Coordinates of C-alpha atoms and ligand atoms in Angstrom, one line a residue:
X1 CA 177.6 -77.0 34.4
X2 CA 174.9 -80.1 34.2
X3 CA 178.2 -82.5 33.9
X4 CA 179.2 -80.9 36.9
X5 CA 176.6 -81.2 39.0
X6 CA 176.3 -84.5 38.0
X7 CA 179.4 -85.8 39.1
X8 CA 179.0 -84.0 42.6
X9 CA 176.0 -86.0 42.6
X10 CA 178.1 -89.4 41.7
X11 CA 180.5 -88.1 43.9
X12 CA 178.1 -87.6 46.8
X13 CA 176.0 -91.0 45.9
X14 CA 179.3 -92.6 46.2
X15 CA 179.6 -91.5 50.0
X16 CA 176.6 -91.6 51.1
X17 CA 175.6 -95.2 50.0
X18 CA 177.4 -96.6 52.0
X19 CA 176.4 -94.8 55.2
X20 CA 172.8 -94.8 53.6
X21 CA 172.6 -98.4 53.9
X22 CA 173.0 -98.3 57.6
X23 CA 174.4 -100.8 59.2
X24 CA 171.9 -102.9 60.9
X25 CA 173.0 -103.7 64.4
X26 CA 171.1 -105.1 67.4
X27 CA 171.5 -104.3 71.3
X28 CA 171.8 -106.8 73.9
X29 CA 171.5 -106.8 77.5
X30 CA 172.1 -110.3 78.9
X31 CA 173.9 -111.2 82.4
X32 CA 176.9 -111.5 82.5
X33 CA 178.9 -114.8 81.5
X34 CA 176.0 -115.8 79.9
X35 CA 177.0 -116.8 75.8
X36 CA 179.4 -118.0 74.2
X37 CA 181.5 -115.1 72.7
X38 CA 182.2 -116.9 69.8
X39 CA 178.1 -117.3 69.3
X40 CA 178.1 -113.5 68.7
X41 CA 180.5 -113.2 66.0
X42 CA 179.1 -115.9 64.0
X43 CA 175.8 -114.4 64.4
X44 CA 177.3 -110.8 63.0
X45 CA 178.9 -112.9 60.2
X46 CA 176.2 -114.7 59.4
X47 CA 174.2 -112.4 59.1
X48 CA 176.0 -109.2 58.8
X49 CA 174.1 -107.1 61.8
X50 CA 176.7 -106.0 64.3
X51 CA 176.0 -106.9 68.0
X52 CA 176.4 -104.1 70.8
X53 CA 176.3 -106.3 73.7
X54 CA 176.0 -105.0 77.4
X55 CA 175.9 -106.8 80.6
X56 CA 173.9 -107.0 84.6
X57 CA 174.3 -109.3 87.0
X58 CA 171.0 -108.3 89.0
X59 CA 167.2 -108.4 88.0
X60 CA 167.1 -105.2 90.1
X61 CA 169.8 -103.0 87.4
X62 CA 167.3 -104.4 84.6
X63 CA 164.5 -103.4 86.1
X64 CA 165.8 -100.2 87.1
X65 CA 166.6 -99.6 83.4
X66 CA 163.6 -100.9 82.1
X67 CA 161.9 -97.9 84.5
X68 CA 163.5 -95.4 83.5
X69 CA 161.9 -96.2 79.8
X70 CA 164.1 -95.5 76.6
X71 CA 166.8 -98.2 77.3
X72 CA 167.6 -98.3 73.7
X73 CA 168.0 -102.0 74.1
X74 CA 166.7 -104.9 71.7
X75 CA 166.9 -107.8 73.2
X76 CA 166.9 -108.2 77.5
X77 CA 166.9 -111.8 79.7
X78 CA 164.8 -111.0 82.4
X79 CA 164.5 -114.1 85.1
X80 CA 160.7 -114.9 85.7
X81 CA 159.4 -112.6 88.6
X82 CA 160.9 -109.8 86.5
X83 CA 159.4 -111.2 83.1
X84 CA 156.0 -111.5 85.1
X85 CA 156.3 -107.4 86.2
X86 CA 157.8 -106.2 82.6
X87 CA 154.9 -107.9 81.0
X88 CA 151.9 -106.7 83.0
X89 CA 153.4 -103.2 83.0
X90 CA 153.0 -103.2 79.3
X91 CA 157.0 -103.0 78.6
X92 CA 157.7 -105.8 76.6
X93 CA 156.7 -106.1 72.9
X94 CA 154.0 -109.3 72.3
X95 CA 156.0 -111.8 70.4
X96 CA 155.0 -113.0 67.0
X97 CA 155.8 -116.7 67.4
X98 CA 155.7 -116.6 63.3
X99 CA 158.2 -114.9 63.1
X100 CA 160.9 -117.4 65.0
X101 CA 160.9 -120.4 63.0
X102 CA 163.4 -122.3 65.7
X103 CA 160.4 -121.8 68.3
X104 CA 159.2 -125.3 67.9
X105 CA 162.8 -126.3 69.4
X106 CA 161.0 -125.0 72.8
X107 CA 161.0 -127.6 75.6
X108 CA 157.4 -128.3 76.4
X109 CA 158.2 -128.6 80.0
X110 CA 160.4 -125.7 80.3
X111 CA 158.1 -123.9 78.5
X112 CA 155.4 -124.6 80.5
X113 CA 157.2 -123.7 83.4
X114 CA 157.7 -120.2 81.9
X115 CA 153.8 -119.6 81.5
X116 CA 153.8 -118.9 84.9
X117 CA 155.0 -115.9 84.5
X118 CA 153.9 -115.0 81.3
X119 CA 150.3 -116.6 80.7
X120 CA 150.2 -118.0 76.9
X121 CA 153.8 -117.0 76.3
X122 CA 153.3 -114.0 75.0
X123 CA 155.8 -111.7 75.7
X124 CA 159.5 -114.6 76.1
X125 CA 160.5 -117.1 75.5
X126 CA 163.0 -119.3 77.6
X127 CA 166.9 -118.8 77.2
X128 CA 168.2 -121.0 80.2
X129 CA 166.9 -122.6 83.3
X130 CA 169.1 -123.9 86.7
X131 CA 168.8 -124.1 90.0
X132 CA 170.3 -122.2 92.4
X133 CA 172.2 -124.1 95.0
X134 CA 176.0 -124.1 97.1
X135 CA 179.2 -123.9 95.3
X136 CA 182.3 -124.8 97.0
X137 CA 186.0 -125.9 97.4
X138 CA 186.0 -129.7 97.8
X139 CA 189.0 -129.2 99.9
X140 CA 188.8 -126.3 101.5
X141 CA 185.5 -127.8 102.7
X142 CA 186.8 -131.1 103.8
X143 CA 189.5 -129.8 105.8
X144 CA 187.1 -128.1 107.9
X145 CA 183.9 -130.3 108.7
X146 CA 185.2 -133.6 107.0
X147 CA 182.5 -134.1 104.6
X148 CA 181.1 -132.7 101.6
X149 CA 178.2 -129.6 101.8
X150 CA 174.7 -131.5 101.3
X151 CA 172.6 -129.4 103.2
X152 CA 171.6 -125.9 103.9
X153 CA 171.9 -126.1 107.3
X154 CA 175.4 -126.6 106.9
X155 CA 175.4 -122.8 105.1
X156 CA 172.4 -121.4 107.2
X157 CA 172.7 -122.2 110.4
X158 CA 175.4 -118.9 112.0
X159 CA 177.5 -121.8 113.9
X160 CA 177.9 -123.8 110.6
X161 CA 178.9 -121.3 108.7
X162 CA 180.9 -119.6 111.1
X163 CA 183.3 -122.4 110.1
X164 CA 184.1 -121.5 106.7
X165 CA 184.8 -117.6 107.1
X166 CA 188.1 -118.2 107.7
X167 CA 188.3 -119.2 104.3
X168 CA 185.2 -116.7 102.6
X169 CA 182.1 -117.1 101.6
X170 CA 179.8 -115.2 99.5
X171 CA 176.2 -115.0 99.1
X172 CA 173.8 -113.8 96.4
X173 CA 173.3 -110.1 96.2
X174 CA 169.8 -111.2 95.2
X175 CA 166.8 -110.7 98.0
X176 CA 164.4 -113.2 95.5
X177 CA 167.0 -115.4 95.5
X178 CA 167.9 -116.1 98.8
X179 CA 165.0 -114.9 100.8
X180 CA 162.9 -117.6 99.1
X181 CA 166.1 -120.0 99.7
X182 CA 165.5 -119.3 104.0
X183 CA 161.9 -119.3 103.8
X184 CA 162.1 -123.1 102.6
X185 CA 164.9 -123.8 104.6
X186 CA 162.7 -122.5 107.5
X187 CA 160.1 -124.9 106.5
X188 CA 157.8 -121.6 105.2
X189 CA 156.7 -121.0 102.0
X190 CA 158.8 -120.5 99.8
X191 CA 157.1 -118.3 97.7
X192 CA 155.4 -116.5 100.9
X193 CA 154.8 -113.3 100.5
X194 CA 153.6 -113.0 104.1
X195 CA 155.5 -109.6 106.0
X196 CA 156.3 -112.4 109.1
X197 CA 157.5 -114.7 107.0
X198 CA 160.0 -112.5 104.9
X199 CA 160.8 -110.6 108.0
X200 CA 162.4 -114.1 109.8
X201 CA 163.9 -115.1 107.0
X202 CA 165.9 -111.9 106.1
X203 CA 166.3 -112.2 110.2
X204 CA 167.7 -115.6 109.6
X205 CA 170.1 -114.2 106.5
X206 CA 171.1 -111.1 108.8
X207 CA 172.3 -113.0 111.7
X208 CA 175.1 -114.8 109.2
X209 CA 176.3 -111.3 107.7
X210 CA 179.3 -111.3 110.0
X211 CA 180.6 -114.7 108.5
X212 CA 179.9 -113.5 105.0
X213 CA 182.7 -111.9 103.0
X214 CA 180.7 -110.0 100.2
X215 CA 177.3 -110.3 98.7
X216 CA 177.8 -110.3 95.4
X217 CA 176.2 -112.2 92.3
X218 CA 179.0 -113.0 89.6
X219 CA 182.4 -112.2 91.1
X220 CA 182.3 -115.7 92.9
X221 CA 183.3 -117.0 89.8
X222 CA 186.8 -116.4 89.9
X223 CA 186.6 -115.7 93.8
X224 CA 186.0 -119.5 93.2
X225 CA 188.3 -120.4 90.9
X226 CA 191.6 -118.5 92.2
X227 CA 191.0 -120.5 95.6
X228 CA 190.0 -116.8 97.1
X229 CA 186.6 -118.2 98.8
X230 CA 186.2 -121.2 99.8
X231 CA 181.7 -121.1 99.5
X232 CA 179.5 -119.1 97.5
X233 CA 175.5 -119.5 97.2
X234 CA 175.5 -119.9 93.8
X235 CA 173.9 -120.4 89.9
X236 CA 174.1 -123.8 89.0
X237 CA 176.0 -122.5 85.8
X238 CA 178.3 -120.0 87.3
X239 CA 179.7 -122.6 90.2
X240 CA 180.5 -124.7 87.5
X241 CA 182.1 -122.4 85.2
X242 CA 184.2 -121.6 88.1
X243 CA 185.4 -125.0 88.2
X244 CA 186.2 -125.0 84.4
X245 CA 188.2 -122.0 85.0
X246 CA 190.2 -123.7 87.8
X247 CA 191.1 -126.5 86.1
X248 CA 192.0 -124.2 83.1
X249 CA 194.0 -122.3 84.8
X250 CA 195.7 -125.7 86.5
X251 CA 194.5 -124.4 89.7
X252 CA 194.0 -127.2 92.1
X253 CA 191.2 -125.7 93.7
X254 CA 188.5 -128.4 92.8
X255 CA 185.1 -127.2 93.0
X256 CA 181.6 -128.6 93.7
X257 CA 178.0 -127.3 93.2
X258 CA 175.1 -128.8 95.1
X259 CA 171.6 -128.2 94.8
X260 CA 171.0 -129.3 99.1
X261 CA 168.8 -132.1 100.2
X262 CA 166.2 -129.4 101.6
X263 CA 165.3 -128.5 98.0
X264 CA 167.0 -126.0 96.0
X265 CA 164.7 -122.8 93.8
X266 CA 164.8 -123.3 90.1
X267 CA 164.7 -120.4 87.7
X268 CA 164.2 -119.6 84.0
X269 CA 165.8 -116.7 82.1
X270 CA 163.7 -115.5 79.3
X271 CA 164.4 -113.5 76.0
X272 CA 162.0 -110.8 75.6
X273 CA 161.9 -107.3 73.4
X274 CA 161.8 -104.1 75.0
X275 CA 158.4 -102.7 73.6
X276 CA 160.5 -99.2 72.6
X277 CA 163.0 -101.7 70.7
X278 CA 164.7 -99.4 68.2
X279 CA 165.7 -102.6 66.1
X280 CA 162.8 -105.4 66.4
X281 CA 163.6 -106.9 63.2
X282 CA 167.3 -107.7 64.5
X283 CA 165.6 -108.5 67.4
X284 CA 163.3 -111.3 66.1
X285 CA 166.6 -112.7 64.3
X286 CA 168.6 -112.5 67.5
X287 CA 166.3 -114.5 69.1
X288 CA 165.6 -116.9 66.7
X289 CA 169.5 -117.4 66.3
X290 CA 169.8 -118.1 69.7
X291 CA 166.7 -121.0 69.3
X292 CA 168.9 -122.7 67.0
X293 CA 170.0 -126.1 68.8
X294 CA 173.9 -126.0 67.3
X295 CA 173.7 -122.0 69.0
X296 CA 171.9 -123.3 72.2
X297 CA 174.3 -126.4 72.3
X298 CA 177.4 -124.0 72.1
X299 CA 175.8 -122.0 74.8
X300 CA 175.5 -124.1 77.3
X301 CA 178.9 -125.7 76.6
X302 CA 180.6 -122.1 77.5
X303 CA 177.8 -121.5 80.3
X304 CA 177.1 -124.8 81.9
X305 CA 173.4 -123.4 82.2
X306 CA 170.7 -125.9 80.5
X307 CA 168.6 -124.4 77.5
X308 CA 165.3 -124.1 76.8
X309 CA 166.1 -125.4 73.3
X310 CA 165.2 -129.0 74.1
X311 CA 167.3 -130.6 70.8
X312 CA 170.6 -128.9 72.3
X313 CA 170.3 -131.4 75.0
X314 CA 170.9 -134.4 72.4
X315 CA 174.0 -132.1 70.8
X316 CA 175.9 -132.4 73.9
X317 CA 178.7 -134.3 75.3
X318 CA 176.9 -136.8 78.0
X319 CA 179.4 -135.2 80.4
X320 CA 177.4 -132.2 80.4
X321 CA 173.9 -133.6 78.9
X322 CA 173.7 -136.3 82.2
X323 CA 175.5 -133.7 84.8
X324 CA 172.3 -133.5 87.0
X325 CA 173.7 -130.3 88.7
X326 CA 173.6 -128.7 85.1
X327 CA 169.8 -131.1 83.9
X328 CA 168.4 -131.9 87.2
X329 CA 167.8 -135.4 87.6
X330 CA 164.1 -136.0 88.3
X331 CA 164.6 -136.8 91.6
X332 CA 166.1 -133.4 92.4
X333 CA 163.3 -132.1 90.4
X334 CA 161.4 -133.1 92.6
X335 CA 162.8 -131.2 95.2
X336 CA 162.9 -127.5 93.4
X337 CA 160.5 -124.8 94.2
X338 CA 159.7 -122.0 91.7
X339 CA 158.4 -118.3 92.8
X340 CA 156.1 -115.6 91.7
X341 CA 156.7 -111.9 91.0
X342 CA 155.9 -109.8 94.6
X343 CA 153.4 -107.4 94.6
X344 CA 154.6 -104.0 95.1
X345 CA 154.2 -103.0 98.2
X346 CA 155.9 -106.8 99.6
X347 CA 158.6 -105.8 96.5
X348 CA 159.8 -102.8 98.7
X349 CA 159.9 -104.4 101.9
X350 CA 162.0 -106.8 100.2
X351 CA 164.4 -104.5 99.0
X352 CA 164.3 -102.7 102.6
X353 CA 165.1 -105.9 104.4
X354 CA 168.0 -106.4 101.8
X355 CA 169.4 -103.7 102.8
X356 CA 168.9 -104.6 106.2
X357 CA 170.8 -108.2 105.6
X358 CA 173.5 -106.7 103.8
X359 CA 174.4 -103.5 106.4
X360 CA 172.4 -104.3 109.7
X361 CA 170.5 -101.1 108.8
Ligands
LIG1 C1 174.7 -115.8 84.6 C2 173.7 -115.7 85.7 C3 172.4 -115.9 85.2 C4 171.6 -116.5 86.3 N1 176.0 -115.5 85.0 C5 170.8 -115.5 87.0 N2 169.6 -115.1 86.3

């Protein structure tokens, strides 16, 4: 009898061990074409916790889940004003800098930059910074005004424009994206957060819906690269992932990205921890993973979008280490503006005059 309950209890140990040392995964929610795939399995065989790995292409579907509480999720890439909101609603876990040993990898300058939406650091720390700028088809482009796009008044004025819709454009489904982009182009603010001022700009962006195929934040990548638009306002990145993936593809649409002579809006893209994270050690190593320069080198091969990991820079082929539209020279940093979280009430007339841009309601 005491052999036999012995052996069920061998039997039973030998089942349950293995489910009793759970599996240590981690939950990701990044935008979309935003790692290098092969980054994530190395990371799972390197260090045998299994990556669940979900994707956005707005702030506004992160925030929205980050609301509703309970996301379930370990690791999120908010962009700043987002990072600035998360962290003074008390969302976001404070980092232990301790605990990522590849921290000191930060770029000084990036990282500065970050602070201004999250005093001290406390709560991110950067993933990938770019500008945000006009991607198009060199030919496509050419044909019709017989010169290249170096200006925003060549996308946002409605007679410019009007000359490309024969052959698409997209825009940003992003209101603190592009509002910001008009108010500069208007010669306002561009971090105004001034009723007047956001109302003419979204006036501005309203009056070119008719020449606009789709607002829409990541399909212009292959809308891009199959030769199916012929302009998209556009991530620094993303535009030139789309040309990778034409030339891959031996399309011979040839595209160009161009952060205009008006000044284009830089942004950062931070890692952060939900507070609620149901995993914050695979978290912490996550993170730190990504840090490493070889990871954040690989990265931005596969993205195009620079790194906060300074020593990545140094990894890369000059091709993509010198490509200013990838690291801004410092005459176009010159030219960038950054912007700051709305409060809430300007927040919700943003969205409203989104909505208003995009249906002319
Ligand atoms: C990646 C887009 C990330 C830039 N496709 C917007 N935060």
């Amino acid at each position: 009898m005491k052999k036999q309950i012995i052996l069920a209890l061998i039997a039973f140990l030998a089942v349950a061990a293995p489910a009793g040392a759970a599996e240590r995964v981690v939950n990701i929610f990044n935008w979309s074409d935003y790692i290098d795939p092969g980054v994530l399995a190395d990371f799972t065989r390197e260090t045998g916790i299994k990556v669940l790995y979900d994707t956005y292409d707005s702030n506004e579907m992160l925030e929205a889940r980050m609301l509703a509480g309970a996301t379930g999720y370990d690791v999120i890439v908010p962009s700043g004003p987002l990072l600035q909101r998360l962290a003074s609603a008390g969302v976001l876990h404070t980092l232990d800098r301790k605990r990522l040993t590849n921290a000191t990898n930060l770029w000084p300058e990036i990282d500065r930059r970050l602070q201004l939406y999250d005093p001290g650091s406390t709560h991110a720390v950067d993933y990938a910074w770019f500008t945000t700028g006009v991607a198009y088809n060199v030919a496509k482009i050419n044909a019709r005004i017989g010169k290249p796009i170096t200006s925003w008044d060549q996308v946002l004025r409605a007679d410019s424009l009007k000359k490309f819709s024969d052959c698409a454009v997209y825009m940003l489904d992003s209101p603190e994206d592009m509002l910001p982009i008009v108010l500069n182009y208007l010669k306002l603010d561009p971090n105004s957060k001034n009723p007047n001022d956001l109302r003419r700009a979204a006036d501005l962006l309203g009056g070119l819906r008719r020449n606009v195929k789709k607002f829409h934040s990541s399909e212009y990548i292959n809308a891009l690269a199959n030769g199916d638009i012929c302009l998209a306002v556009a991530w620094a990145g993303d535009a030139l992932q789309a040309r990778n993936r034409a030339r891959e593809a031996g399309a011979d649409a040839n595209i160009a990205f161009v952060a205009p002579v008006e000044g284009a809006l830089i942004s950062l893209d931070s890692l952060a921890i939900p507070i609620d994270a149901p995993h914050l050690d695979e978290a912490y190593i996550f993170i730190d993973y990504l840090l490493r320069p070889d990871v954040a080198a690989r990265n931005v091969r596969a993205t195009n979008f620079a790194s906060g990991v300074l020593p990545a820079r140094k990894l890369l082929d000059p091709s993509i280490a010198n490509d200013p539209s990838i690291y801004p020279d410092e005459a176009t940093m010159r030219r960038l503006f950054a912007t700051t979280a709305p409060d809430q009430p300007t927040q919700k007339l943003m969205t409203r005059l989104w909505t208003m841009v995009k249906t002319g309601r």
